[in-house]
Amino acid sequence: MERLQVCMLFLVMLHSIAVEFACNAQNGATNCSANDLEALVDFKNGLNDPENRLLSWQGRDCCKWRGIRCSNTAGSVIKIDLHNPFPVDSVDVTSFQWVTSLVSLKYLGMNQVGLSMVGSTWLEMLNQLPHLTEWHLSSCGLLSGSISYLTPVNFSSLAVIDLSFNSFKSMFPSWLVNISSLEYMDLSNSGFRGRIPLGSSEIPRLRYLNLALNKNLSANCLELFRGSWKQIEVFDLGSNNYKENCLDPSGI
């Protein structure tokens, strides 16, 4: 009996140590890294937020702020989701420099957040994030700039791009066809013009491609549809300019 009590006490002690270790590990994981905290504070200080949508952005633990998610190990920011559910309540960002410090960022969601004042270097800044897998920048008021050209292209993990409903009024960003990891691309109603690159059909994982409502995009459908299109499920070319009828099966 005495030996049994000793064993039970020993097991209780082990359990207590395990619980304490788990709690300490969890607490450590939720502590925002100093560099990421500084970057997010810079971002907050550089935006116009009349409705106080970022009211929760207080204190030093940015992992608990609204729209922020951190990794389970180092506390690095891996996700920012600030999409605006109420378009009337505008949040306007004046700078994109802060994003370059979030080196672990994987997901950036800023749909309907005003980005018309961030300048033309926003793409170059995103290009510095090696782990970025998704960016959602729909209806952000992005204007023409350097989006047509990008070299070198560092997006080795990028799977989702949503740039729909902006006002680029520039040539189609042909560098996108060099991102082999792309699976979803929505460039609809964003003022792109020029030829749709034939290389679009060779993006090996591409399942969704929406180029509708750009009006000034052109394509030779006979050549375009001869491509591989290995994984494509949705391909929307509506309301653009073509040399022949893309819906005519005799031309495909």
Coordinates of C-alpha atoms in Angstrom, one line a residue:
M1 CA 0.0 0.0 0.0
E2 CA 2.8 2.4 0.9
R3 CA 4.5 1.7 -2.4
L4 CA 1.2 2.3 -4.3
Q5 CA 0.8 5.7 -2.5
V6 CA 4.4 6.7 -3.4
C7 CA 3.7 5.8 -7.1
M8 CA 0.5 7.7 -7.1
L9 CA 2.3 10.8 -5.6
F10 CA 5.0 10.5 -8.2
L11 CA 2.4 10.4 -11.0
V12 CA 0.7 13.5 -9.6
M13 CA 4.0 15.3 -9.5
L14 CA 4.7 14.3 -13.1
H15 CA 1.3 15.5 -14.2
S16 CA 1.8 18.9 -12.4
I17 CA 5.1 19.4 -14.1
A18 CA 3.6 18.5 -17.5
V19 CA 0.7 21.0 -17.0
E20 CA 3.1 23.7 -15.9
F21 CA 5.3 23.1 -18.9
A22 CA 2.3 23.2 -21.3
C23 CA 1.0 26.4 -19.7
N24 CA 4.4 28.1 -19.9
A25 CA 4.8 27.0 -23.5
Q26 CA 1.4 28.3 -24.4
N27 CA 2.0 31.6 -22.7
G28 CA 5.3 32.0 -24.5
A29 CA 3.7 31.3 -27.8
T30 CA 1.2 34.1 -27.4
N31 CA 3.8 36.7 -26.7
C32 CA 4.2 38.9 -29.7
S33 CA 7.7 39.3 -31.0
A34 CA 9.3 42.7 -30.4
N35 CA 9.9 43.3 -34.2
D36 CA 6.4 42.4 -35.2
L37 CA 4.9 44.5 -32.4
E38 CA 6.9 47.5 -33.6
A39 CA 5.8 46.9 -37.2
L40 CA 2.1 46.7 -36.3
V41 CA 2.4 49.8 -34.1
D42 CA 3.9 51.7 -37.0
F43 CA 1.1 50.5 -39.2
K44 CA -1.6 51.6 -36.7
N45 CA 0.1 55.0 -36.3
G46 CA 0.0 55.5 -40.1
L47 CA -3.6 54.9 -40.8
N48 CA -6.9 56.8 -40.5
D49 CA -9.4 54.8 -38.4
P50 CA -12.3 57.1 -37.6
E51 CA -14.5 54.3 -36.4
N52 CA -11.9 52.9 -34.0
R53 CA -12.1 49.4 -35.7
L54 CA -8.6 48.7 -34.2
L55 CA -9.6 49.6 -30.7
S56 CA -8.3 46.2 -29.4
W57 CA -4.8 47.1 -30.6
Q58 CA -3.5 48.0 -27.2
G59 CA -0.8 46.5 -24.9
R60 CA 2.3 44.6 -25.9
D61 CA 0.7 41.2 -26.8
C62 CA -0.2 41.8 -30.4
C63 CA -1.2 38.1 -30.7
K64 CA -4.4 39.0 -28.9
W65 CA -5.3 41.9 -31.2
R66 CA -8.3 41.8 -33.5
G67 CA -7.3 40.3 -36.9
I68 CA -3.9 39.1 -35.8
R69 CA -2.7 35.5 -35.5
C70 CA 0.7 34.3 -34.4
S71 CA 2.6 31.1 -34.7
N72 CA 2.5 28.6 -31.9
T73 CA 6.2 28.7 -31.3
A74 CA 8.0 32.0 -31.7
G75 CA 5.0 34.3 -31.5
S76 CA 5.7 35.6 -35.0
V77 CA 2.7 37.2 -36.8
I78 CA 1.6 34.8 -39.6
K79 CA -1.8 36.2 -40.4
I80 CA -3.4 39.7 -40.7
D81 CA -7.1 39.8 -41.5
L82 CA -8.4 43.3 -41.5
H83 CA -11.0 43.0 -44.3
N84 CA -13.7 45.6 -43.9
P85 CA -17.1 44.0 -43.3
F86 CA -18.7 47.5 -43.4
P87 CA -17.5 49.4 -46.5
V88 CA -19.0 52.6 -45.2
D89 CA -16.6 52.7 -42.3
S90 CA -13.4 53.3 -44.1
V91 CA -9.9 52.6 -42.8
D92 CA -7.3 54.3 -44.9
V93 CA -3.6 53.2 -44.8
T94 CA -0.9 55.7 -45.8
S95 CA 2.2 53.5 -45.8
F96 CA 3.0 49.9 -46.6
Q97 CA 6.6 49.9 -45.3
W98 CA 5.6 48.3 -42.0
V99 CA 4.7 45.0 -43.7
T100 CA 8.4 44.3 -44.6
S101 CA 9.2 43.6 -40.9
L102 CA 6.6 40.8 -40.7
V103 CA 9.0 38.2 -42.2
S104 CA 6.9 35.2 -41.0
L105 CA 3.6 36.6 -42.5
K106 CA 1.6 34.0 -44.5
Y107 CA -1.8 35.5 -44.9
L108 CA -2.7 39.2 -45.6
G109 CA -6.4 40.1 -45.8
M110 CA -7.2 43.7 -46.3
N111 CA -10.3 43.7 -48.6
Q112 CA -12.0 47.1 -48.8
V113 CA -9.3 48.8 -46.7
G114 CA -8.3 52.0 -48.4
L115 CA -4.8 51.7 -49.9
S116 CA -4.9 54.5 -52.5
M117 CA -2.2 56.5 -50.5
V118 CA 0.4 53.8 -50.1
G119 CA 2.3 54.7 -53.2
S120 CA 3.6 52.5 -56.0
T121 CA 6.1 50.4 -54.0
W122 CA 3.6 48.2 -52.2
L123 CA 4.2 45.3 -54.5
E124 CA 8.0 45.4 -53.9
M125 CA 7.4 45.3 -50.2
L126 CA 5.2 42.3 -50.4
N127 CA 7.8 40.7 -52.6
Q128 CA 10.1 40.7 -49.5
L129 CA 7.9 38.3 -47.6
P130 CA 9.2 34.8 -48.3
H131 CA 6.4 32.8 -46.6
L132 CA 3.4 34.7 -48.0
T133 CA 0.8 32.3 -49.3
E134 CA -2.3 34.5 -49.6
W135 CA -3.0 38.1 -50.2
H136 CA -6.5 39.6 -50.4
L137 CA -6.5 43.2 -51.6
S138 CA -9.9 43.5 -53.3
S139 CA -11.6 46.9 -53.6
C140 CA -8.7 48.7 -51.9
G141 CA -8.4 51.6 -54.3
L142 CA -5.0 50.5 -55.6
L143 CA -3.8 52.6 -58.5
S144 CA -1.4 52.1 -61.4
G145 CA 2.2 51.8 -60.4
S146 CA 4.9 49.2 -60.7
I147 CA 2.5 46.2 -60.8
S148 CA 3.2 45.5 -64.5
Y149 CA 6.8 44.7 -63.8
L150 CA 8.5 42.8 -61.0
T151 CA 12.0 41.4 -61.0
P152 CA 13.1 39.2 -59.4
V153 CA 9.9 37.4 -58.4
N154 CA 10.4 36.0 -54.9
F155 CA 6.9 34.6 -54.3
S156 CA 7.8 31.0 -54.0
S157 CA 4.8 30.0 -51.8
L158 CA 2.1 32.3 -53.0
A159 CA -1.1 30.3 -53.8
V160 CA -3.9 32.9 -53.6
I161 CA -4.1 36.4 -55.1
D162 CA -7.1 38.6 -55.1
L163 CA -6.7 42.1 -56.7
S164 CA -10.2 42.4 -58.0
F165 CA -12.0 45.7 -58.2
N166 CA -9.1 48.1 -58.2
S167 CA -8.0 50.8 -60.7
F168 CA -4.6 49.8 -62.0
K169 CA -5.1 50.9 -65.6
S170 CA -1.9 49.2 -66.5
M171 CA -0.6 46.3 -68.6
F172 CA -1.3 42.8 -67.5
P173 CA 1.3 41.7 -64.8
S174 CA 2.9 39.0 -66.9
W175 CA 5.3 38.1 -64.1
L176 CA 2.4 36.2 -62.4
V177 CA 2.9 33.3 -64.8
N178 CA 6.3 32.6 -63.2
I179 CA 4.7 31.7 -59.8
S180 CA 4.3 28.0 -60.1
S181 CA 2.6 27.7 -56.7
L182 CA -0.5 29.8 -57.7
E183 CA -3.8 28.1 -57.3
Y184 CA -6.3 31.0 -57.2
M185 CA -6.1 34.3 -59.0
D186 CA -8.8 36.9 -59.2
L187 CA -7.8 40.0 -61.3
S188 CA -11.4 40.9 -62.4
N189 CA -12.5 44.5 -62.9
S190 CA -9.1 46.0 -62.2
G191 CA -8.3 48.0 -65.3
F192 CA -5.7 45.7 -66.9
R193 CA -5.0 45.9 -70.6
G194 CA -2.8 44.1 -73.1
R195 CA -2.5 40.4 -74.1
I196 CA -3.3 37.6 -71.7
P197 CA 0.1 35.8 -71.5
L198 CA 0.0 32.3 -73.0
G199 CA 2.1 31.2 -70.0
S200 CA -1.1 31.4 -67.9
S201 CA -2.0 28.0 -69.2
E202 CA 1.2 26.5 -67.9
I203 CA 0.9 27.4 -64.2
P204 CA 0.8 23.8 -62.9
R205 CA -1.6 24.2 -59.9
L206 CA -3.9 26.9 -61.2
R207 CA -7.5 26.0 -60.5
Y208 CA -9.3 29.4 -60.6
L209 CA -8.6 32.3 -62.9
N210 CA -10.9 35.3 -63.2
L211 CA -10.0 38.0 -65.6
A212 CA -13.5 39.3 -66.3
L213 CA -14.6 42.9 -66.7
N214 CA -11.2 44.3 -67.6
K215 CA -12.6 45.3 -71.0
N216 CA -9.2 46.0 -72.6
L217 CA -7.6 42.6 -72.2
S218 CA -7.1 40.7 -75.4
A219 CA -6.3 37.1 -76.4
N220 CA -6.0 34.8 -79.3
C221 CA -8.3 32.0 -78.0
L222 CA -7.0 29.4 -80.4
E223 CA -3.5 29.7 -79.0
L224 CA -4.6 30.4 -75.4
F225 CA -6.7 27.2 -75.1
R226 CA -4.0 25.0 -76.7
G227 CA -2.1 25.3 -73.4
S228 CA -1.9 22.7 -70.7
W229 CA -4.4 24.0 -68.1
K230 CA -3.6 21.0 -66.0
Q231 CA -5.8 21.8 -62.9
I232 CA -8.1 24.6 -64.2
E233 CA -11.7 24.4 -62.9
V234 CA -12.9 28.0 -63.3
F235 CA -11.7 30.4 -66.1
D236 CA -13.7 33.6 -66.6
L237 CA -12.8 35.9 -69.5
G238 CA -16.1 37.8 -69.7
S239 CA -16.3 41.4 -70.9
N240 CA -12.9 41.6 -72.6
N241 CA -11.6 42.0 -76.1
Y242 CA -10.8 39.0 -78.3
K243 CA -9.6 38.4 -81.8
E244 CA -12.1 35.6 -82.2
N245 CA -15.1 34.2 -80.4
C246 CA -13.8 32.3 -77.4
L247 CA -17.1 30.5 -77.2
D248 CA -16.9 29.0 -80.7
P249 CA -15.7 25.4 -80.3
S250 CA -14.5 25.4 -83.9
G251 CA -11.8 27.9 -82.9
I252 CA -10.5 25.9 -80.0

